[in-house]
XYZ file of C-alpha atoms in Angstrom:
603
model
C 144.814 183.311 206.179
C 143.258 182.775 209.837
C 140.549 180.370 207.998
C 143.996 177.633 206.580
C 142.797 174.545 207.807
C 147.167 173.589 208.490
C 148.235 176.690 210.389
C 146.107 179.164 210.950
C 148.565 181.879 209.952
C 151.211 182.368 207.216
C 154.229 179.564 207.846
C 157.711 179.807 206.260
C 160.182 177.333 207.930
C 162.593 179.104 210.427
C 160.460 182.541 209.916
C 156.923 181.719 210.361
C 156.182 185.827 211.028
C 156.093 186.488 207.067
C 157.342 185.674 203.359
C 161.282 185.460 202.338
C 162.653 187.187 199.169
C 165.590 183.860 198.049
C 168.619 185.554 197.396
C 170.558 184.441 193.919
C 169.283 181.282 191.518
C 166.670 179.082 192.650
C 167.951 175.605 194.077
C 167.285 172.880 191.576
C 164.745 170.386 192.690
C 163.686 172.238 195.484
C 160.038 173.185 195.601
C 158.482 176.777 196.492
C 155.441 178.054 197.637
C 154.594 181.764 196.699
C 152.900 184.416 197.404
C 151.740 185.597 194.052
C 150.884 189.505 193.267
C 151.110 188.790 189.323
C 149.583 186.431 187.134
C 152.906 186.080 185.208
C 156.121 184.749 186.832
C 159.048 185.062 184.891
C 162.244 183.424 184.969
C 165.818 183.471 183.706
C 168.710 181.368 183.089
C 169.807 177.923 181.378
C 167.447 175.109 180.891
C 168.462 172.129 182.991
C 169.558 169.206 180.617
C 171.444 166.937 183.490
C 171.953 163.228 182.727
C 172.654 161.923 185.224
C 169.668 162.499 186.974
C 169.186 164.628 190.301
C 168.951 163.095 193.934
C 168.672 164.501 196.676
C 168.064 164.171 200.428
C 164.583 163.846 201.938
C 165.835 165.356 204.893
C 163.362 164.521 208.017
C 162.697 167.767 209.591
C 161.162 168.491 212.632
C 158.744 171.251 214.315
C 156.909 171.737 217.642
C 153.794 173.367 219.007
C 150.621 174.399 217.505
C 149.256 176.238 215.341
C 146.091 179.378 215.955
C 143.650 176.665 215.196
C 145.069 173.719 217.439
C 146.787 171.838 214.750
C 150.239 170.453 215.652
C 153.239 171.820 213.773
C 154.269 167.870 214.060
C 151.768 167.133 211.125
C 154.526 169.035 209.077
C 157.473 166.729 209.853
C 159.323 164.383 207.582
C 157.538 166.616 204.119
C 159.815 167.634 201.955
C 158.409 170.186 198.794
C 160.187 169.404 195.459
C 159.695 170.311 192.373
C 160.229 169.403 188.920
C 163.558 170.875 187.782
C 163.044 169.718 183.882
C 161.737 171.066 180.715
C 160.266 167.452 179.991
C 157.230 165.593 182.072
C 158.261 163.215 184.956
C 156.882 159.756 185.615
C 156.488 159.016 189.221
C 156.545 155.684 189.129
C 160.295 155.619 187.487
C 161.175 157.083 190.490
C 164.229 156.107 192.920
C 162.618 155.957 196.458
C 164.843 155.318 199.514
C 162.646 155.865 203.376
C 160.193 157.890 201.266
C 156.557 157.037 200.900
C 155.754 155.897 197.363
C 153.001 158.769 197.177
C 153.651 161.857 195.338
C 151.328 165.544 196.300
C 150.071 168.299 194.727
C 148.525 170.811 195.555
C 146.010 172.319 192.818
C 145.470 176.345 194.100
C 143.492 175.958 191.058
C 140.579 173.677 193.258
C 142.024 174.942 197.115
C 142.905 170.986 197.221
C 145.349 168.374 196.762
C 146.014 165.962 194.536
C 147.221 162.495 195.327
C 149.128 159.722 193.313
C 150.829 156.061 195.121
C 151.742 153.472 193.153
C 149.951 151.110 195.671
C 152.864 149.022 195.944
C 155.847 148.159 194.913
C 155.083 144.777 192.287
C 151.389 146.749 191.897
C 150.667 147.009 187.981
C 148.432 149.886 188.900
C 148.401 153.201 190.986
C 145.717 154.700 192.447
C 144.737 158.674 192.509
C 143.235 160.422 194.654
C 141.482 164.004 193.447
C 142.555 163.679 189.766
C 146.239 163.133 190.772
C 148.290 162.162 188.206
C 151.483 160.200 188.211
C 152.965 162.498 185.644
C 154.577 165.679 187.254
C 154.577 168.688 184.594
C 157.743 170.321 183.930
C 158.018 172.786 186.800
C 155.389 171.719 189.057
C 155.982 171.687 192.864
C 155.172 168.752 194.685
C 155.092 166.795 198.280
C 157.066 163.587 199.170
C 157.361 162.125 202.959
C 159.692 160.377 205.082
C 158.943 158.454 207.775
C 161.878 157.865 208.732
C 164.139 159.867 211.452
C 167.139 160.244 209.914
C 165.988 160.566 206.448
C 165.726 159.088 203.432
C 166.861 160.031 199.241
C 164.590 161.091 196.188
C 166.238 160.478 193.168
C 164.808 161.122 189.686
C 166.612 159.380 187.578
C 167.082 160.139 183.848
C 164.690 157.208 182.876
C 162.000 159.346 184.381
C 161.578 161.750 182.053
C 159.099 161.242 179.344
C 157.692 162.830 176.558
C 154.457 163.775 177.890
C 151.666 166.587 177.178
C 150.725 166.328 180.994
C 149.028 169.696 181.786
C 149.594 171.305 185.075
C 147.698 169.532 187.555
C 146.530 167.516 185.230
C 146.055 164.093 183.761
C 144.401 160.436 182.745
C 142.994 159.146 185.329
C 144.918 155.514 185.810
C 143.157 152.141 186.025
C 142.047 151.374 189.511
C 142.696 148.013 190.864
C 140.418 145.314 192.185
C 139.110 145.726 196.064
C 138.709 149.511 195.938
C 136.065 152.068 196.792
C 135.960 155.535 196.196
C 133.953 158.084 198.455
C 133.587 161.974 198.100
C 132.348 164.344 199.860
C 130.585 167.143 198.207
C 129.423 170.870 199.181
C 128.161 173.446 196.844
C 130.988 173.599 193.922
C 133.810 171.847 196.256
C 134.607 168.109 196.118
C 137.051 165.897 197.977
C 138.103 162.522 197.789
C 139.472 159.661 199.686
C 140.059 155.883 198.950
C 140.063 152.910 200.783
C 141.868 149.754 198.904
C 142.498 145.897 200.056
C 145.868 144.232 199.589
C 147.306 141.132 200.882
C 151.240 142.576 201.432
C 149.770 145.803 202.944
C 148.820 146.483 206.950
C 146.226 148.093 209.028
C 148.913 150.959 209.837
C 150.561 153.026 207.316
C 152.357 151.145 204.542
C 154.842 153.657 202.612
C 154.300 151.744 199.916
C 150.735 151.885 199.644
C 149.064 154.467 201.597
C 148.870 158.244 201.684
C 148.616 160.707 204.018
C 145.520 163.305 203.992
C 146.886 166.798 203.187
C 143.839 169.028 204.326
C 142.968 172.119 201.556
C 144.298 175.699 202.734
C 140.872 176.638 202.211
C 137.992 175.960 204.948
C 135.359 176.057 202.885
C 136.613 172.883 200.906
C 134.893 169.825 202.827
C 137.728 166.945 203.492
C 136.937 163.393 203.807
C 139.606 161.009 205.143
C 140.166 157.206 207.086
C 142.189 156.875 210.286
C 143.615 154.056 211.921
C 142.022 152.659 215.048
C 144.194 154.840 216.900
C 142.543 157.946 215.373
C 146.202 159.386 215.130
C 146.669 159.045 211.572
C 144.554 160.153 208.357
C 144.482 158.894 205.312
C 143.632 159.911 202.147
C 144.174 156.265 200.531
C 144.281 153.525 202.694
C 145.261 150.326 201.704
C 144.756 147.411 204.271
C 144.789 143.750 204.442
C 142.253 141.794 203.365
C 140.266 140.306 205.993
C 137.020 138.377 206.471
C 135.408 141.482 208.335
C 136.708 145.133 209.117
C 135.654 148.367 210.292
C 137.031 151.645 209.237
C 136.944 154.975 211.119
C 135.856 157.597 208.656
C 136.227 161.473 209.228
C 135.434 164.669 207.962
C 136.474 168.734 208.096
C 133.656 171.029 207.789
C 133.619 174.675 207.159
C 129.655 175.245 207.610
C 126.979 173.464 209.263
C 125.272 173.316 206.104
C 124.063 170.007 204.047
C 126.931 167.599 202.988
C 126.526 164.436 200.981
C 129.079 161.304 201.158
C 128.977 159.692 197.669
C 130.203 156.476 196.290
C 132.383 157.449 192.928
C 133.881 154.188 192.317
C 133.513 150.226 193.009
C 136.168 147.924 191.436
C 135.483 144.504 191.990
C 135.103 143.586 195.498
C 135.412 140.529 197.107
C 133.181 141.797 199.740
C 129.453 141.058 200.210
C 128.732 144.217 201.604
C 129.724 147.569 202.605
C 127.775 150.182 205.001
C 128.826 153.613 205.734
C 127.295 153.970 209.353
C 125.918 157.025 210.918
C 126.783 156.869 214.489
C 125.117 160.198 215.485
C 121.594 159.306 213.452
C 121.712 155.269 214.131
C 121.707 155.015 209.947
C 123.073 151.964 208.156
C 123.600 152.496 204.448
C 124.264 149.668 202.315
C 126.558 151.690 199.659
C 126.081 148.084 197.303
C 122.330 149.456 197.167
C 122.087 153.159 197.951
C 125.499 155.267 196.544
C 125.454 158.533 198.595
C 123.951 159.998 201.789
C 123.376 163.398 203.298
C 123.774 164.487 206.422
C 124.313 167.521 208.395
C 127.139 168.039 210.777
C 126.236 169.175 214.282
C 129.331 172.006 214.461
C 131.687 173.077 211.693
C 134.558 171.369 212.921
C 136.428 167.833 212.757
C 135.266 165.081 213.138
C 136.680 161.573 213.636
C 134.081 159.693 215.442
C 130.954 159.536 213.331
C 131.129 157.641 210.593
C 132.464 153.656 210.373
C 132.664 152.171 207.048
C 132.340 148.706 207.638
C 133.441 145.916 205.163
C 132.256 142.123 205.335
C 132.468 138.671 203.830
C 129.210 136.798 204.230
C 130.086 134.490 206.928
C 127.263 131.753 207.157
C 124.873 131.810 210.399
C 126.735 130.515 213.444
C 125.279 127.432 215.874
C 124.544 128.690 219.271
C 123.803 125.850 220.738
C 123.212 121.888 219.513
C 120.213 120.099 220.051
C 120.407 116.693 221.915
C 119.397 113.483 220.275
C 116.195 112.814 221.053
C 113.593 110.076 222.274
C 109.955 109.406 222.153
C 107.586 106.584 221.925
C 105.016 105.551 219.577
C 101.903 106.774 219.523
C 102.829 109.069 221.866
C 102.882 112.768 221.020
C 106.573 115.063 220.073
C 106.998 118.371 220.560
C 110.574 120.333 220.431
C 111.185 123.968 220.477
C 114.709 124.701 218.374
C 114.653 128.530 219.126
C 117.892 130.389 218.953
C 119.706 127.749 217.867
C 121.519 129.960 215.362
C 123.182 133.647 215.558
C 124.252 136.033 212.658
C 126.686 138.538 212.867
C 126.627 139.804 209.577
C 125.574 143.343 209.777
C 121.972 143.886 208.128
C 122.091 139.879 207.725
C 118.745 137.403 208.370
C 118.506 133.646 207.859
C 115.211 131.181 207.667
C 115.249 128.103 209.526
C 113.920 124.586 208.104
C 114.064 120.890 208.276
C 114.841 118.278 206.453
C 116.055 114.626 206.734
C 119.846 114.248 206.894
C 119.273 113.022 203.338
C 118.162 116.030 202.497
C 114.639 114.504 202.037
C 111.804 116.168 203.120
C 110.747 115.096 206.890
C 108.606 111.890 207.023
C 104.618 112.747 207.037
C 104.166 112.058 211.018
C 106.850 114.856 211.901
C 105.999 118.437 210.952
C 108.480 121.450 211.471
C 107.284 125.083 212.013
C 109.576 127.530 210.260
C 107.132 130.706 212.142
C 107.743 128.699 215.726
C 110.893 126.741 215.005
C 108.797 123.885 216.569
C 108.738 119.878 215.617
C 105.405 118.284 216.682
C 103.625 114.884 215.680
C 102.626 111.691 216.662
C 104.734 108.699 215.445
C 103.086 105.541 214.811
C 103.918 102.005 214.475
C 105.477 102.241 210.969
C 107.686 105.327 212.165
C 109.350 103.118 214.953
C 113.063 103.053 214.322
C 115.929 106.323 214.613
C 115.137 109.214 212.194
C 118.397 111.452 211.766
C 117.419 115.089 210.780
C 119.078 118.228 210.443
C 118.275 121.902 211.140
C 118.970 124.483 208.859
C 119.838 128.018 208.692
C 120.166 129.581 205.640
C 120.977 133.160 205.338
C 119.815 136.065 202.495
C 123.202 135.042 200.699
C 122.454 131.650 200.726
C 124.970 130.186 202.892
C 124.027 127.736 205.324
C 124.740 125.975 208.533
C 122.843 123.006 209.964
C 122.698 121.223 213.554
C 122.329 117.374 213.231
C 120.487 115.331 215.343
C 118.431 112.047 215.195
C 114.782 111.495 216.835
C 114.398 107.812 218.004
C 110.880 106.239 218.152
C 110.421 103.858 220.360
C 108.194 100.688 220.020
C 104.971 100.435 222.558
C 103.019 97.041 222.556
C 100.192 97.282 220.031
C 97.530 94.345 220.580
C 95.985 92.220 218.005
C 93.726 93.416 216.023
C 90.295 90.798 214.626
C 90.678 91.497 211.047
C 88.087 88.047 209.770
C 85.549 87.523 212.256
C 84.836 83.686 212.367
C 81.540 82.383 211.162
C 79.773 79.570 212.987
C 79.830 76.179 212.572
C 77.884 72.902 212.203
C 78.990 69.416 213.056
C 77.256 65.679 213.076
C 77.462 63.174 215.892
C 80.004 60.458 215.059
C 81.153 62.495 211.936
C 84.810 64.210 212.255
C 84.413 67.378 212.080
C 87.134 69.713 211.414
C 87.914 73.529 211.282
C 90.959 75.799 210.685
C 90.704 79.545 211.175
C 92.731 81.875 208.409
C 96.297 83.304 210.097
C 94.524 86.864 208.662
C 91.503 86.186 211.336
C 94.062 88.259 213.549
C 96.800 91.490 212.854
C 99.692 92.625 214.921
C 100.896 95.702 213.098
C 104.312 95.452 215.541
C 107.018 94.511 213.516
C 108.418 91.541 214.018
C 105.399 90.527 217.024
C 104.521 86.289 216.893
C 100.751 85.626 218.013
C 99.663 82.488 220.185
C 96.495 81.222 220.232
C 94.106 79.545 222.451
C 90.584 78.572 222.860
C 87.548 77.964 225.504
C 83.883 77.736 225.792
C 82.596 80.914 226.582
C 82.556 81.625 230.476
C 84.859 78.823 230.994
C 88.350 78.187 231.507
C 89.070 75.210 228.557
C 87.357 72.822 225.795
C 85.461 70.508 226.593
C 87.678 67.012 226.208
C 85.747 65.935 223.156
C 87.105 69.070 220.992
C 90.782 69.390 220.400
C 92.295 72.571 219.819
C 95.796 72.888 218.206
C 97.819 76.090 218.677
C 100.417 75.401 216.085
C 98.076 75.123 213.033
C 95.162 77.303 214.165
C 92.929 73.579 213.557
C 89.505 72.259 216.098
C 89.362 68.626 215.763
C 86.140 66.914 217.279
C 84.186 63.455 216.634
C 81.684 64.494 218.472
C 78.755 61.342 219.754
C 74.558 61.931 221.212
C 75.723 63.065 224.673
C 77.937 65.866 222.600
C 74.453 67.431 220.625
C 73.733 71.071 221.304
C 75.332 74.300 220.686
C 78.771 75.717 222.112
C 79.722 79.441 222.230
C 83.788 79.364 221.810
C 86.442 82.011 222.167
C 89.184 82.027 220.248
C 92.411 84.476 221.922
C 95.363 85.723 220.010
C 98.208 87.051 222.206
C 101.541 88.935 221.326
C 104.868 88.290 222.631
C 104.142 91.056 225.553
C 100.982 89.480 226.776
C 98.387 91.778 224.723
C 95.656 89.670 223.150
C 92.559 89.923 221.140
C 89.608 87.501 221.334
C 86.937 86.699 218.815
C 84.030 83.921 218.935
C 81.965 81.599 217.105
C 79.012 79.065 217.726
C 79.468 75.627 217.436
C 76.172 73.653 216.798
C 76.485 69.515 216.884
C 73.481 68.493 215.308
C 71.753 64.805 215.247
C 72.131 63.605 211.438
C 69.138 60.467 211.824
C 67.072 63.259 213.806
C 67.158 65.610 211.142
C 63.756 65.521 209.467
C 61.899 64.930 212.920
C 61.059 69.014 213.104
C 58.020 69.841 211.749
C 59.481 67.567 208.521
C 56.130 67.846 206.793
C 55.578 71.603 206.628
C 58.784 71.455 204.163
C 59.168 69.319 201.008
C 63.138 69.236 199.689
C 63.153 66.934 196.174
C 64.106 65.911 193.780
C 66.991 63.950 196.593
C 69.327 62.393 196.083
C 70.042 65.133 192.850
C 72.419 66.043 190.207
C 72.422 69.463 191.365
C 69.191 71.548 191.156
C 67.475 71.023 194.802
C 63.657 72.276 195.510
C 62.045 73.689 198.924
C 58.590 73.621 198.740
C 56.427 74.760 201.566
C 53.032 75.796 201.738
C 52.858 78.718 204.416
C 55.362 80.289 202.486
C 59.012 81.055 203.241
C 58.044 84.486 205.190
C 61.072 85.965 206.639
C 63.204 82.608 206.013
C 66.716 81.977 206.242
C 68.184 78.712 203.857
C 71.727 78.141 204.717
C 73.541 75.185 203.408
C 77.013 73.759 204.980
C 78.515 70.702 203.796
C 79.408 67.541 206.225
C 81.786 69.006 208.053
C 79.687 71.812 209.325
C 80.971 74.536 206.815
C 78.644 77.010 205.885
C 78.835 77.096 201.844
C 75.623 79.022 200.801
C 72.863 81.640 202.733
C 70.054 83.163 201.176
C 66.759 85.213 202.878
C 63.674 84.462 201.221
C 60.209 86.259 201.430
C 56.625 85.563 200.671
C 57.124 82.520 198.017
C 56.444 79.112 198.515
C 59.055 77.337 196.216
C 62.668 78.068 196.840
C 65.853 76.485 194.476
C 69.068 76.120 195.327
C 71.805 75.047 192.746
C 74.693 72.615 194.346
C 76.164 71.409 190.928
C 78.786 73.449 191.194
C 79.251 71.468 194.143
C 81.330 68.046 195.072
C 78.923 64.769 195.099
C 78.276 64.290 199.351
C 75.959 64.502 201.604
C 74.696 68.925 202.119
C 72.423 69.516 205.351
C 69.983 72.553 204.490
C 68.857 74.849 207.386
C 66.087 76.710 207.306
C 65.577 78.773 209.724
C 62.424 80.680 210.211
C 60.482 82.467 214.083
C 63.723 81.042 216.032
C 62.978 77.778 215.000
C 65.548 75.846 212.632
C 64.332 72.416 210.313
C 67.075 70.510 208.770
C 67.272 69.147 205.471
C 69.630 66.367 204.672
C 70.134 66.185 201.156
C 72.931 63.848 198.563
C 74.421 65.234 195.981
C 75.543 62.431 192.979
């Protein structure tokens, strides 16, 4: 048949010009191939009952040049055809196997395609089949072994082989797969074909005898073929078992008859310890996910061979890789951060993507002055006083599998001088000649918000450079001190400085007003009438005008302030002082800029 996808032409070894009429009995276990006129074969003599078994040698023959359609003869070398030589079913897998391939063919005329059957390895509980391959061989039945070795190798069937077994020709239960295997076939109009690609950790990326099989292409063009090959491209496979690794690539082919519409299916998926798997279209730039999506059409560009394609690529999620790291990094208060972390990661998982975030190393979210942009991978913010110290933080990359890589790195604010702050601003104060007069400012009158900062303190008349000599100031307890005489009556302006440990200072003031105590009533005394005095408590102001836009403050002897009230449009004013220690209270009221002072006793 000029359309055999081997030869091109009719083949019979040493007389490839035509068929060969044997001469006598058949030889036991050897295999034929006919050319069949009649439906019905019939043959004669005794029924083969040997005990012992039958071996024989797997003789590694050898052939040269090329077929009419370009094929090498070579692809023939090392195949031996047997056949069954019992009346009883044989099991492959009982089989004694010296330099031959633990892989047993058949070829189904039946289907114009083989049928495949390895034991995928020698301590393998399971086989694997390949186009409904069976590893029962019916009494009879031809079949293909291979040697891969020069000089030979033996096929023995021993007598534990045979079984009791309704095995139908060609046919037979499909065996339990094993784990790490996936089944693809290739489909046009009523034609099918299969190939299988399996992970084990004794097997190789080459051919393993024990585990892999070679692709025996259909007689029959019209039959679409779908096989692996090694990196190589010089070897196809109809099962190929290879070593489990974190990532690998497989070449996958195909033989086409037509140019018409094929589809590449997924059959079967044991359990994988892959994350993915995508068949990839070279020729259309198509990446199918065959976890997601279980077949895909295409059509070929010729109706030919071709090896170069289709990759089926097989993965283990690895997690995103770093790039590059990012340097610690420094900035100081109050001042404003920015960082770009761009490309920091990479992930060369095919049909992969990965988000990127922050958090503290802690895994705490990042403190409220720093804020990461997942869009623009970018930290910005403004750290302030509180947020002085080393932050350590981590960037994260976490891919659509979850795995995740991060890039440490710490952020170190650093402290810049904040001055004080006037928190209490101080209120003014009255003194007497020859009374001591005395006043201590609150430690809260001034705020350093630097950690760990120590204030000093000093103080001056307004416009000048010091105190005058009569006024003691004393740094340590925050205290004036003053016995002030006549010559000292009038009012002072003072400024009081606090100043940090780096020189920055705040300064707040007061009015200090030394008053005559004898002189008091001297004023315009007799437009104001204060009684009863002295008094238990209850004091009266009584003035005729009225106490229009009037301010009555009362500070006790040494010039604190302890009561202030505005008044308007009355003419009697009380003021209760019982709550109040028995002394001596000077009221002020104060009224068009002027001020008239009261001195009243308390009992």
């Amino acid at each position: 048949d000029a359309d055999d996808w081997w030869t091109g032409v009719t083949y019979f070894y040493n007389d490839p010009s035509g068929w060969q009429v044997p001469a006598g009995n058949l030889n036991v276990g050897q295999g034929y191939i006919y050319y069949y006129y009649e439906e019905t074969l019939s043959f004669e003599g005794e029924i083969n009952y040997n005990v012992a078994g039958y071996s024989t040698s797997a003789a590694y023959t050898t052939h040269a040049g090329n077929a009419a359609n370009g094929d090498p003869y070579t692809n023939f070398d090392g195949w031996l055809l047997v056949s069954n030589p019992y009346p009883s079913a044989l099991d492959w897998t009982a089989m004694n196997l010296t330099d031959v391939n633990n892989t047993v063919y058949f070829y189904d005329d039946g289907v114009d395609n083989y049928k495949y059957y390895t034991v995928a390895g020698p301590t393998y509980n399971f086989g694997i089949t390949v186009n409904g391959g069976s590893q029962h061989i019916a009494s009879g039945q031809g079949f293909f072994v291979k040697s891969d070795n020069a000089v030979g190798g033996t096929f023995t069937i021993p007598n534990a082989a045979r079984v009791h077994n309704t095995q139908a020709f060609w046919k037979g239960e499909t065996p339990k797969s094993p784990d790490n295997l996936i089944r693809l076939q290739i489909d046009y109009q009523n034609y099918t074909d299969e190939m299988v690609v399996h992970f084990n950790e004794n097997a190789t990326i080459e051919f393993d005898g024990d585990y892999d099989a070679y692709k025996r292409f259909s007689w029959n063009a019209e039959v679409p073929q779908i096989y692996t090959l090694n990196d190589d491209k010089n070897t196809e496979f109809a099962i190929n078992t290879s070593i489990l690794n974190l990532s690998q690539v497989i070449p996958l082919g195909y033989k086409v008859g037509t140019t018409d519409e094929y589809t590449i299916r997924l059959t079967e998926l044991t359990a994988m310890n892959f994350d993915y798997i995508f068949l990839e279209d070279l020729n259309e730039g198509v990446l199918t996910n065959l976890f997601e999506q279980s077949e895909y059409t295409f059509l070929p560009e010729s109706a030919n061979t071709e090896d170069n394609r289709f990759l089926l690529h097989f993965g283990m999620n690895q997690a995103p890789t770093v790039v590059s790291t990012i340097e610690n990094q420094q900035t100081d208060e109050d001042a404003e951060f920015t960082l770009n972390v761009q490309n920091k990661f990479e992930d060369y998982d095919m049909e992969d993507s990965f988000t990127v975030n922050a958090k503290q190393s802690d895994d705490s979210n990042l403190p409220a002055w720093l804020i990461f942009s997942n869009e623009t991978e970018t930290f910005t913010g403004t750290p302030l006083n509180e947020d002085v110290g080393t932050l350590s933080v981590k960037l994260i990359a976490t891919d659509s599998y979850g795995a995740i890589t991060e890039i440490p790195f710490t952020i170190e604010v650093i402290n810049t001088n904040d001055a004080p702050t006037v928190t209490n601003k101080l209120e003014d104060q009255l003194a007497y000649e020859n009374n001591l007069w005395i006043f201590q400012f609150a430690e809260t009158t001034f705020t350093d918000v630097d950690l760990g900062d120590q204030l000093t303190y000093s103080a001056k008349i307004t416009g000048e450079s010091a105190l005058p000599s009569w006024i003691y100031f004393d740094t340590e307890t925050r205290t004036f001190t003053a016995n002030p005489i006549t010559e000292n009556i009038g009012s002072y302006n003072i400024d009081v400085t606090a100043t940090d440990m780096l020189g920055a200072s705040a300064i707040t003031s007061f009015v200090l007003t030394m008053l005559n105590v004898n002189g008091l009533e001297e004023v315009n005394s007799t437009d104001y009438y204060v009684y009863p005095n002295p008094s238990s408590g209850l004091i009266n102001i009584y003035s005729e005008q009225g106490f229009y836009e009037t301010k009555i403050t009362v500070s006790d002897i040494t010039g604190k302030k302890i009561l202030e009230s505005n008044t308007n449009n009355i003419k009697n004013v009380s003021i209760d002082l019982s709550n109040f220690s028995s002394g001596v209270y000077l009221i002020s009221i104060i009224k068009n800029d002027k001020v008239i002072n009261k001195r009243v006793i308390i009992e």
